[in-house]
Each structure stands twice: as C-alpha cells, then as structure tokens.
XYZ file of C-alpha atoms in Angstrom:
73
model
C 113.164 83.942 106.772
C 114.094 87.583 106.228
C 112.961 87.514 102.598
C 109.500 86.248 103.563
C 109.189 89.049 106.124
C 110.039 91.686 103.496
C 107.569 90.192 101.025
C 104.783 90.182 103.588
C 105.665 93.733 104.617
C 105.565 94.892 100.988
C 102.178 93.263 100.387
C 100.781 94.779 103.584
C 102.030 98.231 102.586
C 100.590 97.840 99.087
C 97.258 96.608 100.441
C 97.039 99.453 102.958
C 97.831 102.065 100.298
C 95.214 100.656 97.893
C 92.642 100.504 100.697
C 93.303 104.087 101.782
C 93.131 105.285 98.170
C 89.814 103.554 97.498
C 88.216 104.753 100.739
C 89.448 108.342 100.540
C 88.884 108.739 96.809
C 85.276 107.658 97.208
C 84.571 111.088 98.670
C 86.009 112.837 95.590
C 84.144 110.595 93.176
C 80.868 111.005 95.052
C 81.093 114.784 95.098
C 82.064 114.772 91.427
C 79.001 112.702 90.583
C 76.692 114.969 92.577
C 78.285 117.990 90.915
C 76.614 117.017 87.645
C 73.155 117.056 89.214
C 73.378 120.442 90.947
C 72.056 123.563 89.282
C 73.525 126.977 89.817
C 77.091 128.196 89.754
C 77.167 128.977 93.479
C 76.224 125.416 94.464
C 78.701 123.889 92.020
C 81.500 126.047 93.376
C 80.553 124.984 96.908
C 80.866 121.317 95.888
C 84.238 121.874 94.234
C 85.541 123.866 97.205
C 84.595 121.026 99.560
C 86.915 118.552 97.793
C 89.695 121.047 97.089
C 91.866 120.283 100.133
C 91.567 116.509 99.600
C 92.073 116.321 95.833
C 95.878 116.261 95.752
C 96.136 114.356 99.006
C 94.563 111.287 97.445
C 97.111 111.278 94.630
C 99.830 110.611 97.200
C 98.411 107.113 97.660
C 98.836 106.451 93.935
C 102.481 107.527 94.136
C 103.021 105.184 97.098
C 101.346 102.303 95.225
C 103.526 102.785 92.150
C 106.640 103.161 94.294
C 105.975 99.949 96.233
C 105.294 98.052 93.010
C 108.533 99.308 91.481
C 110.487 98.218 94.551
C 108.712 94.839 94.642
C 109.228 93.897 91.046
C-alpha cells in the first residue's frame, strides 16, 4: 500500500513539474520568436529585458524533473 502511494506521489510531482515547465516556458519561447520579427535594437532589448527575470526560473523545473526521474528509476 505504501509503495503505491509513493509511486502515485512521484508521478504527480513529475506531471506537475512538466506542466509548470511547459506553461511557464511558453512565455520565453513566444518572446524569443517575436524577437526575430522586431526591428531596432531598442525594441529587441526591451523584449529580452522582459524575459530576463523568468529565464533562469524556468530551468528550475527541468532540474526538478531530472531529480524526480533519478529518484524514481
């Protein structure tokens, strides 16, 4: 019984981390795609500055995903 609970908990944690990564990284990918279409250095810098605070924060989800998979397997 306890083993099934831990397996379900691990899958829920992995699913939540993947979901958060996909949702939050969509902002970075969208701004990066729009960055290619914008002309002018000032506008490009404005785009890059808007994702600056979130860039490294999204990598934390990847670390959590890898950590959970290492513990699981």
